Coordinates of C-alpha atoms and ligand atoms in Angstrom, one line a residue:
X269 CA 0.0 0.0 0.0
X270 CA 1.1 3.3 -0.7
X271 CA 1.3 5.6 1.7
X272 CA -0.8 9.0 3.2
X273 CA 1.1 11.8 3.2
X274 CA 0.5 14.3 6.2
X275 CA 2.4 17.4 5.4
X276 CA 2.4 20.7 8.0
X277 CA 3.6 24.5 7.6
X278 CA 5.1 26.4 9.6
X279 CA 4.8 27.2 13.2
X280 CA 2.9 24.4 13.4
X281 CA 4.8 22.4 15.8
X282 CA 3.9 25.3 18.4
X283 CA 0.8 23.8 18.2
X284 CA -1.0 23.8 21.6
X285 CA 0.4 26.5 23.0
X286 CA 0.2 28.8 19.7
X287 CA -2.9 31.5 19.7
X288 CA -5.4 28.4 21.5
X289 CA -8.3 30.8 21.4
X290 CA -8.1 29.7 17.2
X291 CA -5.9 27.0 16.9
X292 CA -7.2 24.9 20.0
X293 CA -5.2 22.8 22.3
X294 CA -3.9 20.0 20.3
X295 CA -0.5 19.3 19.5
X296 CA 1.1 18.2 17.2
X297 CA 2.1 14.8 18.2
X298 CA -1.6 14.2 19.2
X299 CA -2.8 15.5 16.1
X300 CA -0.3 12.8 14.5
X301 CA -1.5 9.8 16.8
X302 CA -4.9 10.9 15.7
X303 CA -4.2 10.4 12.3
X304 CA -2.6 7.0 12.7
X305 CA -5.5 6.1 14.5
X306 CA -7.9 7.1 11.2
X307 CA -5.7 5.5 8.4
X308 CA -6.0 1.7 10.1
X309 CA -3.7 -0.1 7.8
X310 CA -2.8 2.4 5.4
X311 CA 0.9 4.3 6.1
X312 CA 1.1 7.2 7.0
X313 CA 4.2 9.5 6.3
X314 CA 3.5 12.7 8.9
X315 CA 6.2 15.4 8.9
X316 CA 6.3 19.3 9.9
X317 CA 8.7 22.0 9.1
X318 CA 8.9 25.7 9.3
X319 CA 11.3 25.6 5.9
X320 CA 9.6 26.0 2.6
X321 CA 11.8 23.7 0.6
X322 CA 11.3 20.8 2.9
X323 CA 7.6 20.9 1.9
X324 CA 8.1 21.1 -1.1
X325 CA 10.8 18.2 -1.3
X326 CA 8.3 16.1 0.6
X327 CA 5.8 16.4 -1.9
X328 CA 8.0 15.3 -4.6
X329 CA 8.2 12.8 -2.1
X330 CA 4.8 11.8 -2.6
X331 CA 4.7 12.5 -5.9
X332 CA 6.7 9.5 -6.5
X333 CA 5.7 6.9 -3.6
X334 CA 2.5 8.3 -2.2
X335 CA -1.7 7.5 -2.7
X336 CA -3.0 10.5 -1.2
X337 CA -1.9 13.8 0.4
X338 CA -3.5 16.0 3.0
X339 CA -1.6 19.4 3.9
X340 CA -1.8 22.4 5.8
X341 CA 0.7 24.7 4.4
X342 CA 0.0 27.2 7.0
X343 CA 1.3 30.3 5.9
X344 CA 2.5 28.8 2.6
X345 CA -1.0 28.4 1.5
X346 CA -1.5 32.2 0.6
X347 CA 2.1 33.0 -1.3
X348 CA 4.1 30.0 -2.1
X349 CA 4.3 29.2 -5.9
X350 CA 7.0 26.7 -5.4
X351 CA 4.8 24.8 -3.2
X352 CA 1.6 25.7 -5.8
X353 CA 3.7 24.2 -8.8
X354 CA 5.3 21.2 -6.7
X355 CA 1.6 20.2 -5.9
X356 CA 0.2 20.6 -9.5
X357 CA 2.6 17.5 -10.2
X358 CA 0.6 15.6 -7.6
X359 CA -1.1 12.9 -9.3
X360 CA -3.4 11.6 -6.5
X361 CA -6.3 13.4 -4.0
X362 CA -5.2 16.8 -2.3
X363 CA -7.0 17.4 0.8
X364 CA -6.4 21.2 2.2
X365 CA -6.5 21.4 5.9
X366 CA -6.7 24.6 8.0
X367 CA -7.5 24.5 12.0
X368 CA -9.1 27.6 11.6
X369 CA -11.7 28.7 9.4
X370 CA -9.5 31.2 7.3
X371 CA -12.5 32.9 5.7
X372 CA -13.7 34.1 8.8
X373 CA -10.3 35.5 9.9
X374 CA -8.1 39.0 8.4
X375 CA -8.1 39.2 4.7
X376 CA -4.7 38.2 4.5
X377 CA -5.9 34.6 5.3
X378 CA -9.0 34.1 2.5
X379 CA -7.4 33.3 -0.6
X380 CA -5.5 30.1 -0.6
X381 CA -3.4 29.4 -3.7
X382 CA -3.1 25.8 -2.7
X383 CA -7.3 26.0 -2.7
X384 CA -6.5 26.1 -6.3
X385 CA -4.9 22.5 -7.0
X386 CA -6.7 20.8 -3.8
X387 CA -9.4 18.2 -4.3
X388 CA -11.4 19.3 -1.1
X389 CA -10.0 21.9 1.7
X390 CA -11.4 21.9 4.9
X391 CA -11.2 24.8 7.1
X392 CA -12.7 25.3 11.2
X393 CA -13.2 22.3 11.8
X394 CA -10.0 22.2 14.5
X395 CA -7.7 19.1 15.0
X396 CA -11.0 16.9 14.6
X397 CA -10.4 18.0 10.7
X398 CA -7.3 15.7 10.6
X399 CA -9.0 12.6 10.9
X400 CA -11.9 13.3 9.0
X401 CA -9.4 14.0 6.2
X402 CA -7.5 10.9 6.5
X403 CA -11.0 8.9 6.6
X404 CA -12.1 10.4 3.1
X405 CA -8.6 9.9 1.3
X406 CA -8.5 6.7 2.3
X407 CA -12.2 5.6 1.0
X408 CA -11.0 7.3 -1.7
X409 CA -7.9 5.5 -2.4
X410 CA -9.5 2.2 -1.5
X411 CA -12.1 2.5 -4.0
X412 CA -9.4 3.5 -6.9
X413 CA -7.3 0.4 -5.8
Ligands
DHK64 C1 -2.4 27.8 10.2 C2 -1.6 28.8 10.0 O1 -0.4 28.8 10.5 C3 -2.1 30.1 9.4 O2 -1.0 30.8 8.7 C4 -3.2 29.8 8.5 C5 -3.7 27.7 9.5 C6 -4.3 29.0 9.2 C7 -4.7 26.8 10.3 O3 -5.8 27.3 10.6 O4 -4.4 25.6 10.5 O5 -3.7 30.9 8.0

């Protein structure tokens, strides 16, 4: 089985104790077991960085191992065209994670360039989003297998 990609921007390793009045109390690390938890068999490659260039090097990555990714680019989402044109080589399911809902936050947040490649984005729904993701790429992937 290929694996799930689970791919997170920056500052989110702060997670928990970053802004919890919009980002909640979840880390990282629970966020991850969380998503283990929701892919059963599948694999599940789950990384974070605060560097540009490591994102986009681990979606090569999945370009060329992977069945489905789900990101949150974090602040990446509104002004990275290297991570924009990495993802367009994606050939699988793109699911687009935000904690928050960005459209009910400044302006800077609301338009996502990564909305533009994504299969499905899913925004306010907190850290419960991240299993809820992982449940509908992997229907997904098992009904394309
Ligand atoms: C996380 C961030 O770090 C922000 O830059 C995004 C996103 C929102 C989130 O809600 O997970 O705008």
């Amino acid at each position: 089985m290929k694996p799930i990609f689970i791919l997170n921007g920056p500052n989110l390793n702060r997670l928990g104790r970053r802004e919890p009045g919009i980002y909640g109390t979840t880390t990282l690390a629970e966020i991850k077991v969380m998503c283990r938890g929701a892919a059963g068999a599948y694999p599940v490659r789950f990384h974070q960085t605060n560097a540009e260039h490591e994102l986009v090097e681990w979606v090569h990555e999945a370009t060329d191992e992977g069945a489905g990714i789900l990101i949150n680019p974090a602040g990446l989402s509104f002004r990275s065209i290297p991570l924009l044109d990495a993802l367009k080589m994606f050939p699988g399911p793109i699911v687009e994670l935000h904690i928050s809902n960005i459209h009910r936050r400044e302006e800077i947040y609301h338009r996502s360039l990564v909305s533009t490649v994504a299969t499905g984005v899913i925004a306010g729904l907190g850290a419960k989003g991240y299993p809820l993701a992982v449940n509908w790429l992997v229907e997904l992937v098992e009904a394309s297998r």
